[in-house]
Tab-separated table of C-alpha atoms in Angstrom:
chain	number	residue	atom	x	y	z
A	29	ALA	CA	137.157	14.873	93.870
A	30	TYR	CA	137.815	14.446	89.918
A	31	TRP	CA	141.304	16.430	90.498
A	32	SER	CA	142.643	14.325	93.416
A	33	THR	CA	142.119	11.215	90.921
A	34	ARG	CA	144.588	13.021	88.379
A	35	SER	CA	147.052	13.811	90.964
A	36	ILE	CA	146.980	10.265	92.165
A	37	LEU	CA	146.842	8.728	88.262
A	38	GLN	CA	149.918	11.198	87.506
A	39	ILE	CA	151.922	10.271	90.911
A	40	LEU	CA	151.127	6.590	90.176
A	41	LYS	CA	152.655	7.396	85.936
A	42	GLN	CA	155.948	8.762	87.152
A	43	THR	CA	156.437	6.367	89.672
A	44	GLY	CA	155.392	3.187	87.715
A	45	GLY	CA	153.255	1.950	90.131
A	46	ALA	CA	153.903	3.197	93.520
A	47	ILE	CA	152.489	5.687	95.877
A	48	ALA	CA	153.657	7.176	99.222
A	49	LYS	CA	152.178	6.308	101.979
A	50	GLY	CA	150.708	9.812	103.611
A	51	GLU	CA	148.376	12.909	103.328
A	52	VAL	CA	148.597	15.447	100.493
A	53	ARG	CA	147.219	18.600	100.180
A	54	ASP	CA	147.050	19.457	96.661
A	55	TYR	CA	145.691	22.736	95.328
A	56	PRO	CA	145.753	25.537	92.466
A	57	LYS	CA	146.969	28.731	93.071
A	58	TYR	CA	144.292	30.468	91.050
A	59	GLU	CA	141.046	29.531	90.642
A	60	LEU	CA	141.138	30.217	86.766
A	61	ARG	CA	143.062	27.944	84.465
A	62	GLY	CA	142.356	28.146	81.080
A	63	PHE	CA	142.685	27.514	77.032
A	64	MET	CA	141.140	29.625	74.635
A	65	MET	CA	140.665	28.051	70.840
A	66	ASP	CA	139.343	29.674	67.965
A	67	VAL	CA	136.730	27.337	66.279
A	68	ALA	CA	135.774	30.349	63.786
A	69	ARG	CA	138.299	30.224	61.186
A	70	LYS	CA	139.303	26.466	61.406
A	71	THR	CA	137.115	24.179	61.186
A	72	ILE	CA	137.388	22.219	64.346
A	73	SER	CA	135.855	18.870	65.116
A	74	ARG	CA	133.343	17.913	68.001
A	75	GLU	CA	135.988	14.992	68.177
A	76	THR	CA	138.922	17.254	68.198
A	77	ILE	CA	137.191	19.406	71.141
A	78	ASP	CA	136.499	16.062	73.280
A	79	SER	CA	140.034	15.012	72.401
A	80	VAL	CA	141.150	18.615	74.253
A	81	LEU	CA	139.076	18.725	76.860
A	82	LYS	CA	140.027	15.143	78.143
A	83	GLU	CA	143.452	16.792	77.643
A	84	MET	CA	142.737	19.690	79.523
A	85	ALA	CA	141.385	17.482	82.492
A	86	TRP	CA	144.389	15.850	82.681
A	87	TYR	CA	146.079	18.861	83.946
A	88	LYS	CA	143.402	20.083	85.755
A	89	LEU	CA	142.856	23.005	83.636
A	90	ASN	CA	139.200	23.754	84.152
A	91	ASP	CA	138.109	26.632	81.835
A	92	PHE	CA	137.543	26.336	77.748
A	93	GLN	CA	136.510	29.527	76.050
A	94	ILE	CA	135.232	28.982	72.531
A	95	HIS	CA	135.460	31.552	69.823
A	96	LEU	CA	132.648	30.901	67.801
A	97	ASN	CA	132.405	33.802	65.422
A	98	ASP	CA	135.431	35.373	63.584
A	99	ASN	CA	136.636	35.898	59.617
A	100	SER	CA	139.444	36.799	57.489
A	101	PHE	CA	141.194	40.239	57.404
A	102	VAL	CA	138.854	42.338	55.316
A	103	ASN	CA	141.242	45.244	55.508
A	104	GLU	CA	143.579	42.957	53.278
A	105	TYR	CA	140.775	42.788	50.452
A	106	ASP	CA	140.717	45.678	47.816
A	107	THR	CA	136.905	45.993	47.439
A	108	GLU	CA	133.987	45.977	49.279
A	109	GLU	CA	132.881	43.052	47.450
A	110	LYS	CA	135.756	41.131	47.944
A	111	ALA	CA	135.786	41.693	51.953
A	112	MET	CA	132.043	40.807	51.810
A	113	LYS	CA	132.775	37.445	50.203
A	114	GLY	CA	135.866	36.724	52.650
A	115	TYR	CA	135.936	33.650	55.032
A	116	SER	CA	133.732	33.544	58.129
A	117	GLY	CA	132.871	31.265	60.508
A	118	PHE	CA	129.952	31.282	62.473
A	119	ARG	CA	129.558	27.689	64.104
A	120	LEU	CA	126.442	27.278	65.812
A	121	GLU	CA	123.161	25.749	64.733
A	122	SER	CA	121.016	29.179	64.454
A	123	ASP	CA	117.609	29.958	63.529
A	124	VAL	CA	118.503	33.109	61.674
A	125	LYS	CA	117.908	32.278	58.067
A	126	LYS	CA	118.056	34.085	54.512
A	127	GLY	CA	115.078	36.025	53.534
A	128	GLY	CA	113.931	36.640	57.559
A	129	ASN	CA	113.452	39.347	59.629
A	130	ASN	CA	111.167	40.758	57.317
A	131	GLY	CA	113.447	39.867	54.347
A	132	LEU	CA	116.254	41.895	55.959
A	133	ASN	CA	118.342	38.696	56.459
A	134	GLN	CA	120.678	38.284	53.288
A	135	ALA	CA	122.073	35.065	54.433
A	136	ASP	CA	122.158	32.335	56.755
A	137	LEU	CA	124.072	32.813	59.947
A	138	THR	CA	125.248	29.347	60.312
A	139	SER	CA	128.399	28.125	58.436
A	140	LYS	CA	127.991	25.890	55.988
A	141	ASP	CA	131.403	23.736	55.892
A	142	LEU	CA	130.938	22.893	60.230
A	143	PHE	CA	128.757	23.683	62.938
A	144	TYR	CA	127.692	22.263	66.310
A	145	THR	CA	124.076	21.691	66.685
A	146	LYS	CA	121.759	23.666	69.451
A	147	ASP	CA	121.793	19.937	71.113
A	148	GLU	CA	125.586	19.397	70.526
A	149	PHE	CA	126.351	22.114	72.187
A	150	ARG	CA	124.420	22.196	74.966
A	151	ASN	CA	125.541	18.892	75.472
A	152	LEU	CA	128.881	19.939	75.549
A	153	ILE	CA	128.971	21.946	78.161
A	154	LEU	CA	127.026	19.340	80.624
A	155	GLU	CA	129.818	16.622	79.748
A	156	ALA	CA	132.733	19.208	80.172
A	157	ARG	CA	131.241	20.255	83.859
A	158	LYS	CA	131.530	16.437	84.789
A	159	LYS	CA	135.157	16.750	84.156
A	160	GLY	CA	135.292	19.703	86.367
A	161	ILE	CA	135.460	22.030	83.096
A	162	ASP	CA	133.507	24.847	82.230
A	163	ILE	CA	133.204	25.882	78.617
A	164	VAL	CA	132.524	29.437	77.891
A	165	PRO	CA	131.042	30.338	74.428
A	166	GLU	CA	131.967	33.723	73.167
A	167	PHE	CA	130.388	36.086	70.034
A	168	ASP	CA	132.926	38.573	69.013
A	169	THR	CA	131.011	41.543	68.119
A	170	PRO	CA	130.809	44.825	67.348
A	171	ALA	CA	134.131	43.798	65.174
A	172	HIS	CA	135.578	40.570	63.797
A	173	SER	CA	132.055	40.299	63.016
A	174	LEU	CA	131.461	39.352	58.905
A	175	ALA	CA	129.627	36.586	60.096
A	176	PHE	CA	126.974	38.979	61.231
A	177	THR	CA	127.315	41.484	58.879
A	178	LYS	CA	126.238	38.776	55.626
A	179	VAL	CA	123.041	38.620	57.169
A	180	ARG	CA	122.548	42.268	57.785
A	181	PRO	CA	124.580	44.486	55.822
A	182	ASP	CA	122.643	47.377	56.230
A	183	LEU	CA	124.681	47.111	59.719
A	184	ARG	CA	128.140	47.560	58.599
A	185	PHE	CA	130.436	50.089	59.965
A	186	ASN	CA	130.866	51.669	56.450
A	187	THR	CA	131.387	50.157	52.887
A	188	THR	CA	135.335	50.103	53.096
A	189	PRO	CA	136.733	46.651	52.955
A	190	LYS	CA	137.542	47.706	56.615
A	191	GLY	CA	134.166	48.598	57.600
A	192	CYS	CA	132.911	44.946	56.709
A	193	ASP	CA	133.248	43.160	59.666
A	194	HIS	CA	132.542	45.817	62.024
A	195	LEU	CA	128.744	46.672	62.986
A	196	ASN	CA	127.550	49.671	62.639
A	197	LEU	CA	127.771	51.717	66.401
A	198	HIS	CA	127.385	55.699	65.222
A	199	GLU	CA	124.485	55.519	62.760
A	200	LYS	CA	122.363	52.083	63.435
A	201	TYR	CA	122.976	51.514	67.363
A	202	ASN	CA	119.425	50.295	68.255
A	203	GLU	CA	119.007	48.075	65.324
A	204	THR	CA	122.734	46.404	66.015
A	205	PHE	CA	121.873	46.127	69.098
A	206	GLU	CA	118.483	44.409	68.749
A	207	PHE	CA	119.761	42.234	66.143
A	208	ILE	CA	122.936	41.087	68.001
A	209	THR	CA	121.005	40.557	71.283
A	210	SER	CA	118.038	38.772	69.353
A	211	VAL	CA	121.041	36.393	68.532
A	212	TRP	CA	122.131	36.028	71.828
A	213	ASP	CA	118.741	35.624	73.307
A	214	GLU	CA	118.490	32.133	70.997
A	215	TYR	CA	120.772	30.366	73.211
A	216	LEU	CA	120.152	31.801	76.672
A	217	THR	CA	116.623	31.774	76.537
A	218	GLY	CA	113.738	29.136	76.525
A	219	GLU	CA	112.972	26.144	78.770
A	220	LYS	CA	115.966	24.045	77.913
A	221	PRO	CA	118.517	27.091	76.777
A	222	VAL	CA	121.382	25.795	75.037
A	223	PHE	CA	123.937	28.080	77.247
A	224	ASP	CA	122.555	27.081	80.593
A	225	ALA	CA	122.142	29.516	83.431
A	226	ASP	CA	125.369	28.281	85.121
A	227	THR	CA	127.086	29.094	82.046
A	228	THR	CA	129.857	32.391	81.883
A	229	VAL	CA	129.806	33.639	78.166
A	230	ASN	CA	132.389	36.259	76.480
A	231	ILE	CA	130.296	39.239	74.482
A	232	GLY	CA	134.467	39.762	72.424
A	233	THR	CA	134.605	43.856	72.444
A	234	ASP	CA	137.900	43.546	71.329
A	235	GLU	CA	139.841	45.504	68.447
A	236	TYR	CA	136.956	48.112	67.123
A	237	ASP	CA	137.506	51.138	65.452
A	238	GLY	CA	138.500	54.002	67.559
A	239	THR	CA	136.455	56.599	65.696
A	240	TYR	CA	133.185	56.392	67.624
A	241	ALA	CA	134.726	55.341	71.355
A	242	GLU	CA	132.052	56.508	72.888
A	243	GLN	CA	129.475	54.653	71.067
A	244	PHE	CA	131.390	51.285	71.429
A	245	ARG	CA	131.626	51.835	75.166
A	246	LYS	CA	127.853	52.414	75.106
A	247	TYR	CA	127.802	49.425	73.160
A	248	THR	CA	129.873	47.512	75.749
A	249	ASP	CA	128.324	48.425	78.579
A	250	ASP	CA	124.965	47.543	77.169
A	251	MET	CA	125.939	44.315	76.208
A	252	LEU	CA	127.232	43.376	79.530
A	253	SER	CA	124.244	44.551	81.275
A	254	HIS	CA	121.621	42.051	78.789
A	255	ILE	CA	123.736	39.234	79.896
A	256	GLN	CA	124.022	40.067	83.441
A	257	ASP	CA	120.229	40.653	83.738
A	258	THR	CA	119.753	36.688	82.797
A	259	GLY	CA	121.327	35.909	85.726
A	260	ARG	CA	124.555	34.528	83.829
A	261	SER	CA	128.585	35.535	84.436
A	262	VAL	CA	129.958	37.915	81.824
A	263	ARG	CA	133.460	37.942	79.985
A	264	LEU	CA	134.769	40.348	77.529
A	265	TRP	CA	138.378	41.284	75.833
A	266	GLY	CA	139.772	43.776	77.594
A	267	SER	CA	139.763	47.099	75.109
A	268	LEU	CA	139.048	50.041	77.210
A	269	SER	CA	142.487	51.919	77.587
A	270	GLN	CA	142.563	52.151	73.671
A	271	ARG	CA	138.795	52.947	73.745
A	272	ASP	CA	138.943	55.144	76.487
A	273	GLY	CA	136.331	57.618	77.087
A	274	GLN	CA	133.795	59.284	79.529
A	275	THR	CA	131.127	56.646	79.223
A	276	PRO	CA	131.334	54.411	82.071
A	277	VAL	CA	131.281	50.700	81.632
A	278	ARG	CA	130.868	48.300	84.476
A	279	SER	CA	133.256	46.009	86.242
A	280	GLU	CA	131.334	44.787	89.087
A	281	ASP	CA	131.344	40.651	88.435
A	282	VAL	CA	132.683	40.922	84.711
A	283	GLN	CA	135.757	39.324	83.848
A	284	MET	CA	138.339	40.642	81.520
A	285	ASN	CA	140.715	38.614	79.506
A	286	ILE	CA	143.875	40.843	79.456
A	287	TRP	CA	145.061	40.077	75.924
A	288	ASN	CA	147.228	42.897	75.459
A	289	THR	CA	148.903	45.124	77.680
A	290	THR	CA	148.032	48.910	75.801
A	291	TRP	CA	144.514	47.560	75.069
A	292	ALA	CA	143.907	46.935	78.565
A	293	VAL	CA	146.827	48.221	81.030
A	294	PRO	CA	146.141	45.772	83.920
A	295	LYS	CA	146.929	48.500	86.427
A	296	ASP	CA	143.719	50.538	85.325
A	297	MET	CA	141.785	47.566	84.881
A	298	TYR	CA	142.131	46.224	88.269
A	299	GLU	CA	141.708	49.790	90.040
A	300	ALA	CA	138.677	49.846	87.777
A	301	GLY	CA	136.906	46.951	89.502
A	302	TYR	CA	137.616	44.300	86.824
A	303	ASP	CA	138.078	40.763	87.111
A	304	MET	CA	141.426	39.723	85.535
A	305	ILE	CA	142.139	36.904	83.491
A	306	ASN	CA	146.072	37.224	82.526
A	307	MET	CA	146.492	36.150	78.257
A	308	GLU	CA	149.136	38.329	77.795
A	309	ASP	CA	150.121	37.859	74.133
A	310	SER	CA	153.553	38.106	73.652
A	311	VAL	CA	154.107	34.780	75.582
A	312	LEU	CA	150.190	33.090	75.857
A	313	TYR	CA	149.146	33.779	72.098
A	314	ILE	CA	149.312	30.597	69.490
A	315	VAL	CA	149.093	31.348	66.397
A	316	PRO	CA	150.044	28.714	63.390
A	317	GLY	CA	151.674	30.067	60.332
A	318	ALA	CA	151.887	33.996	61.129
A	319	GLU	CA	154.865	35.378	61.999
A	320	TYR	CA	153.741	38.321	64.415
A	321	TYR	CA	152.773	35.441	66.949
A	322	HIS	CA	154.052	32.256	67.890
A	323	ASP	CA	153.390	29.140	66.785
A	324	TYR	CA	154.256	26.995	70.165
A	325	LEU	CA	154.566	28.406	73.584
A	326	ASP	CA	157.660	28.565	74.887
A	327	ALA	CA	157.382	26.052	77.579
A	328	LYS	CA	160.821	26.666	79.329
A	329	TYR	CA	160.201	30.599	79.444
A	330	LEU	CA	157.201	29.667	80.992
A	331	TYR	CA	158.301	27.400	83.508
A	332	GLU	CA	161.124	29.157	84.934
A	333	ASN	CA	159.793	33.047	84.431
A	334	TRP	CA	156.273	33.400	84.099
A	335	GLU	CA	153.446	33.851	86.963
A	336	ALA	CA	149.924	34.303	86.249
A	337	ASN	CA	149.550	37.888	87.964
A	338	LYS	CA	152.536	39.281	86.103
A	339	MET	CA	151.507	41.135	82.881
A	340	GLY	CA	154.090	43.173	81.245
A	341	GLY	CA	155.329	45.638	83.892
A	342	THR	CA	152.443	44.907	86.530
A	343	VAL	CA	151.958	42.684	89.353
A	344	ILE	CA	148.420	41.804	90.615
A	345	PRO	CA	148.486	40.851	93.974
A	346	ALA	CA	148.750	37.027	93.867
A	347	GLY	CA	145.690	36.337	96.778
A	348	SER	CA	143.101	39.251	95.261
A	349	ASP	CA	139.844	38.080	94.376
A	350	GLN	CA	140.088	40.249	91.226
A	351	MET	CA	142.990	38.139	90.067
A	352	LEU	CA	141.188	34.422	88.893
A	353	GLY	CA	144.151	33.103	86.612
A	354	ALA	CA	145.247	32.396	83.456
A	355	SER	CA	144.530	31.221	79.951
A	356	PHE	CA	146.124	30.574	76.741
A	357	ALA	CA	144.633	30.779	73.382
A	358	LEU	CA	145.221	29.400	69.869
A	359	TRP	CA	144.846	31.288	66.825
A	360	ASN	CA	143.575	30.537	63.192
A	361	ASP	CA	144.102	33.869	61.766
A	362	LYS	CA	145.975	32.093	58.520
A	363	VAL	CA	142.674	31.493	57.051
Protein backbone atom coordinates (compact mmCIF):
# COMPACT_ATOMS: atom_id res chain seq x y z
CA ALA A 1 0.00 0.00 0.00
CA TYR A 2 2.82 2.39 0.84
CA TRP A 3 4.64 1.66 -2.43
CA SER A 4 1.42 2.25 -4.38
CA THR A 5 1.29 5.77 -2.93
CA ARG A 6 4.85 6.31 -4.19
CA SER A 7 3.74 5.28 -7.69
CA ILE A 8 0.81 7.69 -7.59
CA LEU A 9 2.96 10.55 -6.33
CA GLN A 10 5.62 9.87 -8.98
CA ILE A 11 2.98 9.96 -11.72
CA LEU A 12 1.55 13.21 -10.37
CA LYS A 13 5.02 14.75 -10.19
CA GLN A 14 5.75 13.86 -13.82
CA THR A 15 2.39 15.05 -15.17
CA GLY A 16 2.05 18.20 -13.11
CA GLY A 17 -1.00 16.95 -11.25
CA ALA A 18 -3.02 14.80 -13.67
CA ILE A 19 -3.40 11.04 -13.46
CA ALA A 20 -4.85 8.64 -16.02
CA LYS A 21 -8.11 6.91 -15.25
CA GLY A 22 -7.77 3.14 -15.25
CA GLU A 23 -6.32 0.11 -13.56
CA VAL A 24 -2.60 -0.33 -12.92
CA ARG A 25 -0.51 -3.36 -12.00
CA ASP A 26 2.81 -2.19 -10.63
CA TYR A 27 5.20 -4.64 -9.01
CA PRO A 28 8.94 -5.17 -8.58
CA LYS A 29 10.80 -7.76 -10.60
CA TYR A 30 12.92 -8.70 -7.57
CA GLU A 31 12.09 -9.10 -3.91
CA LEU A 32 15.17 -7.29 -2.58
CA ARG A 33 16.22 -3.81 -3.74
CA GLY A 34 18.93 -2.52 -1.53
CA PHE A 35 21.60 -0.07 -0.46
CA MET A 36 24.52 -0.67 1.89
CA MET A 37 26.37 2.09 3.71
CA ASP A 38 29.67 1.91 5.57
CA VAL A 39 29.06 3.98 8.70
CA ALA A 40 32.10 2.50 10.49
CA ARG A 41 34.87 4.47 8.78
CA LYS A 42 32.96 7.74 8.50
CA THR A 43 30.72 9.30 11.11
CA ILE A 44 27.19 9.20 9.69
CA SER A 45 24.59 10.95 11.82
CA ARG A 46 21.18 9.51 12.63
CA GLU A 47 19.67 12.47 10.75
CA THR A 48 21.58 11.48 7.61
CA ILE A 49 20.35 7.89 7.94
CA ASP A 50 16.76 9.16 8.25
CA SER A 51 17.27 11.17 5.05
CA VAL A 52 18.65 8.12 3.25
CA LEU A 53 15.67 6.04 4.35
CA LYS A 54 13.24 8.66 3.05
CA GLU A 55 15.03 8.70 -0.31
CA MET A 56 15.08 4.90 -0.46
CA ALA A 57 11.37 4.69 0.25
CA TRP A 58 10.62 7.09 -2.62
CA TYR A 59 12.37 4.73 -5.03
CA LYS A 60 10.89 1.61 -3.36
CA LEU A 61 14.25 0.34 -2.17
CA ASN A 62 13.49 -1.98 0.71
CA ASP A 63 16.78 -3.25 2.20
CA PHE A 64 19.30 -1.04 4.02
CA GLN A 65 22.40 -2.89 5.19
CA ILE A 66 24.39 -0.90 7.75
CA HIS A 67 28.08 -1.83 8.02
CA LEU A 68 28.65 -1.06 11.71
CA ASN A 69 32.32 -1.89 12.25
CA ASP A 70 35.49 -1.56 10.17
CA ASN A 71 38.88 0.12 10.19
CA SER A 72 41.68 1.71 8.23
CA PHE A 73 43.95 -0.54 6.15
CA VAL A 74 46.32 -1.92 8.78
CA ASN A 75 48.70 -3.36 6.16
CA GLU A 76 49.67 0.25 5.27
CA TYR A 77 51.35 0.72 8.68
CA ASP A 78 54.95 -0.35 9.22
CA THR A 79 54.65 -1.42 12.86
CA GLU A 80 52.19 -3.32 15.03
CA GLU A 81 51.95 -0.35 17.40
CA LYS A 82 50.85 2.01 14.63
CA ALA A 83 48.40 -0.54 13.24
CA MET A 84 46.74 -0.99 16.63
CA LYS A 85 46.29 2.79 16.82
CA GLY A 86 44.70 2.94 13.38
CA TYR A 87 41.19 4.28 13.01
CA SER A 88 38.37 1.87 13.76
CA GLY A 89 34.68 2.19 14.36
CA PHE A 90 32.00 0.25 16.20
CA ARG A 91 28.90 2.38 15.99
CA LEU A 92 26.57 0.85 18.59
CA GLU A 93 26.34 1.46 22.31
CA SER A 94 27.83 -1.62 23.95
CA ASP A 95 28.25 -3.09 27.41
CA VAL A 96 31.79 -4.19 26.46
CA LYS A 97 33.97 -1.86 28.54
CA LYS A 98 37.66 -1.52 29.27
CA GLY A 99 38.63 -3.63 32.27
CA GLY A 100 35.62 -5.92 31.94
CA ASN A 101 35.68 -9.65 31.24
CA ASN A 102 37.95 -10.30 34.26
CA GLY A 103 40.31 -7.58 33.08
CA LEU A 104 40.80 -9.03 29.60
CA ASN A 105 39.12 -6.10 27.83
CA GLN A 106 41.75 -3.49 26.99
CA ALA A 107 39.38 -0.86 25.52
CA ASP A 108 35.73 0.13 25.18
CA LEU A 109 34.11 -1.39 22.11
CA THR A 110 31.85 1.59 21.36
CA SER A 111 33.29 4.38 19.21
CA LYS A 112 33.80 7.64 21.06
CA ASP A 113 33.37 10.03 18.10
CA LEU A 114 29.87 8.86 17.10
CA PHE A 115 27.62 5.97 18.04
CA TYR A 116 23.95 5.04 18.07
CA THR A 117 22.34 4.16 21.39
CA LYS A 118 20.53 0.86 21.68
CA ASP A 119 17.18 2.64 21.90
CA GLU A 120 18.04 4.73 18.81
CA PHE A 121 18.90 1.70 16.73
CA ARG A 122 15.95 -0.34 18.01
CA ASN A 123 13.61 2.49 17.01
CA LEU A 124 15.40 2.94 13.68
CA ILE A 125 14.59 -0.66 12.74
CA LEU A 126 10.93 -0.21 13.65
CA GLU A 127 10.55 3.17 11.94
CA ALA A 128 12.18 1.95 8.73
CA ARG A 129 9.88 -1.06 8.65
CA LYS A 130 6.89 1.30 8.52
CA LYS A 131 8.33 2.64 5.25
CA GLY A 132 8.73 -0.88 3.89
CA ILE A 133 12.50 -0.96 4.51
CA ASP A 134 14.35 -3.69 6.38
CA ILE A 135 17.40 -2.55 8.33
CA VAL A 136 20.16 -5.20 8.14
CA PRO A 137 22.82 -4.59 10.82
CA GLU A 138 26.27 -6.00 10.12
CA PHE A 139 29.20 -6.85 12.39
CA ASP A 140 32.10 -7.75 10.12
CA THR A 141 34.36 -10.51 11.46
CA PRO A 142 36.78 -12.31 11.44
CA ALA A 143 38.59 -9.73 9.24
CA HIS A 144 38.07 -5.95 9.32
CA SER A 145 37.95 -6.47 13.09
CA LEU A 146 40.32 -3.90 14.58
CA ALA A 147 37.55 -2.55 16.81
CA PHE A 148 37.35 -6.01 18.38
CA THR A 149 41.08 -6.69 18.60
CA LYS A 150 41.60 -3.35 20.36
CA VAL A 151 39.31 -4.73 23.05
CA ARG A 152 40.94 -8.17 23.00
CA PRO A 153 44.48 -7.87 21.57
CA ASP A 154 45.09 -11.43 22.81
CA LEU A 155 42.72 -12.60 20.04
CA ARG A 156 44.67 -11.05 17.14
CA PHE A 157 45.63 -13.25 14.19
CA ASN A 158 49.28 -12.35 14.88
CA THR A 159 51.35 -9.31 15.86
CA THR A 160 52.24 -8.13 12.36
CA PRO A 161 50.43 -4.99 11.17
CA LYS A 162 48.32 -7.05 8.74
CA GLY A 163 47.33 -9.46 11.49
CA CYS A 164 46.04 -6.76 13.81
CA ASP A 165 42.56 -6.54 12.28
CA HIS A 166 42.14 -10.31 11.86
CA LEU A 167 40.82 -12.53 14.63
CA ASN A 168 42.75 -15.64 15.66
CA LEU A 169 40.91 -18.75 14.47
CA HIS A 170 43.87 -21.11 14.42
CA GLU A 171 45.17 -21.00 17.99
CA LYS A 172 42.31 -19.41 19.93
CA TYR A 173 39.21 -20.48 18.05
CA ASN A 174 37.00 -21.13 21.08
CA GLU A 175 37.95 -17.90 22.85
CA THR A 176 37.43 -15.87 19.68
CA PHE A 177 34.07 -17.44 18.87
CA GLU A 178 32.88 -17.00 22.45
CA PHE A 179 33.84 -13.31 22.45
CA ILE A 180 32.20 -12.44 19.13
CA THR A 181 29.00 -14.37 19.84
CA SER A 182 28.78 -12.61 23.21
CA VAL A 183 28.78 -9.29 21.34
CA TRP A 184 26.05 -10.51 19.00
CA ASP A 185 23.99 -11.82 21.93
CA GLU A 186 23.99 -8.38 23.52
CA TYR A 187 21.76 -7.24 20.65
CA LEU A 188 19.86 -10.47 19.93
CA THR A 189 18.70 -11.55 23.39
CA GLY A 190 16.65 -10.18 26.25
CA GLU A 191 13.04 -9.11 26.61
CA LYS A 192 13.45 -6.23 24.16
CA PRO A 193 16.38 -7.06 21.85
CA VAL A 194 17.92 -4.28 19.77
CA PHE A 195 17.72 -6.52 16.69
CA ASP A 196 14.23 -7.97 17.04
CA ALA A 197 13.11 -11.39 15.79
CA ASP A 198 12.17 -10.03 12.35
CA THR A 199 15.60 -8.51 11.73
CA THR A 200 17.96 -10.06 9.19
CA VAL A 201 21.58 -9.69 10.30
CA ASN A 202 24.87 -9.89 8.38
CA ILE A 203 27.82 -11.73 9.98
CA GLY A 204 30.48 -10.30 7.64
CA THR A 205 33.11 -12.95 6.70
CA ASP A 206 34.80 -11.13 3.82
CA GLU A 207 38.51 -10.98 2.94
CA TYR A 208 39.92 -13.16 5.71
CA ASP A 209 43.50 -14.41 5.37
CA GLY A 210 43.64 -17.63 3.37
CA THR A 211 46.28 -19.39 5.48
CA TYR A 212 43.66 -21.06 7.65
CA ALA A 213 40.77 -21.58 5.23
CA GLU A 214 39.34 -24.59 7.06
CA GLN A 215 39.16 -22.70 10.35
CA PHE A 216 37.57 -19.77 8.53
CA ARG A 217 34.94 -22.05 7.00
CA LYS A 218 34.21 -23.59 10.40
CA TYR A 219 33.85 -20.11 11.93
CA THR A 220 31.50 -19.08 9.13
CA ASP A 221 29.29 -22.14 9.57
CA ASP A 222 29.29 -21.87 13.37
CA MET A 223 28.34 -18.19 13.18
CA LEU A 224 25.53 -18.90 10.72
CA SER A 225 24.28 -21.61 13.07
CA HIS A 226 24.43 -19.27 16.06
CA ILE A 227 22.26 -16.66 14.32
CA GLN A 228 19.82 -19.17 12.84
CA ASP A 229 19.35 -20.75 16.27
CA THR A 230 17.87 -17.42 17.42
CA GLY A 231 15.22 -17.74 14.68
CA ARG A 232 16.56 -14.84 12.63
CA SER A 233 17.45 -14.66 8.95
CA VAL A 234 21.17 -14.42 8.27
CA ARG A 235 23.37 -12.94 5.56
CA LEU A 236 27.10 -12.97 4.79
CA TRP A 237 29.61 -11.66 2.28
CA GLY A 238 30.55 -14.14 -0.43
CA SER A 239 34.08 -15.43 0.15
CA LEU A 240 33.79 -19.19 -0.13
CA SER A 241 35.27 -19.60 -3.62
CA GLN A 242 38.51 -17.92 -2.56
CA ARG A 243 38.40 -19.78 0.76
CA ASP A 244 37.59 -23.21 -0.63
CA GLY A 245 38.04 -26.29 1.53
CA GLN A 246 36.58 -29.48 2.94
CA THR A 247 34.72 -27.94 5.87
CA PRO A 248 31.03 -27.60 4.92
CA VAL A 249 29.31 -24.21 5.21
CA ARG A 250 25.53 -24.32 5.35
CA SER A 251 23.50 -22.65 2.62
CA GLU A 252 19.86 -23.32 3.51
CA ASP A 253 18.09 -20.02 4.23
CA VAL A 254 21.41 -18.17 4.01
CA GLN A 255 21.62 -14.92 2.03
CA MET A 256 24.88 -14.06 0.30
CA ASN A 257 26.16 -10.70 -0.91
CA ILE A 258 27.88 -11.54 -4.21
CA TRP A 259 30.34 -8.66 -4.17
CA ASN A 260 33.10 -10.09 -6.34
CA THR A 261 32.76 -12.93 -8.83
CA THR A 262 36.12 -14.48 -7.97
CA TRP A 263 35.65 -14.38 -4.20
CA ALA A 264 32.25 -16.03 -4.68
CA VAL A 265 31.69 -17.56 -8.13
CA PRO A 266 27.97 -16.92 -8.80
CA LYS A 267 27.32 -20.23 -10.60
CA ASP A 268 28.92 -22.22 -7.79
CA MET A 269 27.10 -20.31 -5.06
CA TYR A 270 23.79 -20.77 -6.88
CA GLU A 271 24.36 -24.51 -7.21
CA ALA A 272 25.37 -24.68 -3.56
CA GLY A 273 21.94 -23.28 -2.64
CA TYR A 274 22.66 -19.77 -1.38
CA ASP A 275 20.08 -17.00 -1.76
CA MET A 276 21.89 -14.39 -3.82
CA ILE A 277 22.11 -10.60 -3.73
CA ASN A 278 23.98 -8.99 -6.63
CA MET A 279 26.46 -6.42 -5.27
CA GLU A 280 29.07 -6.83 -7.99
CA ASP A 281 31.81 -4.40 -7.11
CA SER A 282 32.79 -3.36 -10.64
CA VAL A 283 29.44 -1.65 -11.22
CA LEU A 284 27.67 -1.34 -7.85
CA TYR A 285 30.41 -0.03 -5.54
CA ILE A 286 30.95 3.63 -4.69
CA VAL A 287 34.23 4.37 -2.85
CA PRO A 288 34.79 8.15 -2.79
CA GLY A 289 38.37 9.24 -3.32
CA ALA A 290 39.70 5.76 -4.07
CA GLU A 291 41.27 5.05 -7.44
CA TYR A 292 40.36 1.35 -7.47
CA TYR A 293 36.55 1.90 -7.57
CA HIS A 294 34.15 4.65 -8.67
CA ASP A 295 33.19 7.91 -7.02
CA TYR A 296 29.69 7.59 -8.49
CA LEU A 297 27.52 4.92 -10.04
CA ASP A 298 27.45 4.93 -13.85
CA ALA A 299 23.71 5.55 -14.06
CA LYS A 300 23.56 5.55 -17.87
CA TYR A 301 25.36 2.20 -18.12
CA LEU A 302 23.18 0.67 -15.40
CA TYR A 303 19.94 1.88 -16.95
CA GLU A 304 20.81 0.67 -20.43
CA ASN A 305 22.71 -2.56 -19.72
CA TRP A 306 22.43 -3.85 -16.18
CA GLU A 307 20.20 -6.64 -14.86
CA ALA A 308 20.09 -7.84 -11.27
CA ASN A 309 20.48 -11.51 -12.21
CA LYS A 310 23.65 -10.96 -14.31
CA MET A 311 26.92 -11.19 -12.43
CA GLY A 312 30.08 -11.32 -14.52
CA GLY A 313 29.47 -13.92 -17.20
CA THR A 314 26.79 -15.72 -15.18
CA VAL A 315 23.05 -15.30 -15.64
CA ILE A 316 20.93 -16.64 -12.78
CA PRO A 317 17.30 -17.50 -13.70
CA ALA A 318 15.36 -14.31 -12.97
CA GLY A 319 12.42 -16.22 -11.53
CA SER A 320 14.52 -18.32 -9.16
CA ASP A 321 13.68 -18.06 -5.47
CA GLN A 322 17.46 -17.92 -4.89
CA MET A 323 17.86 -14.70 -6.90
CA LEU A 324 16.71 -12.25 -4.24
CA GLY A 325 17.74 -9.05 -6.00
CA ALA A 326 20.53 -6.51 -5.84
CA SER A 327 22.07 -3.76 -3.77
CA PHE A 328 24.58 -0.98 -4.35
CA ALA A 329 27.12 0.02 -1.74
CA LEU A 330 28.85 3.12 -0.41
CA TRP A 331 32.21 2.34 1.20
CA ASN A 332 34.32 4.86 3.11
CA ASP A 333 37.73 3.22 2.67
CA LYS A 334 39.58 6.53 2.61
CA VAL A 335 39.63 7.13 6.34
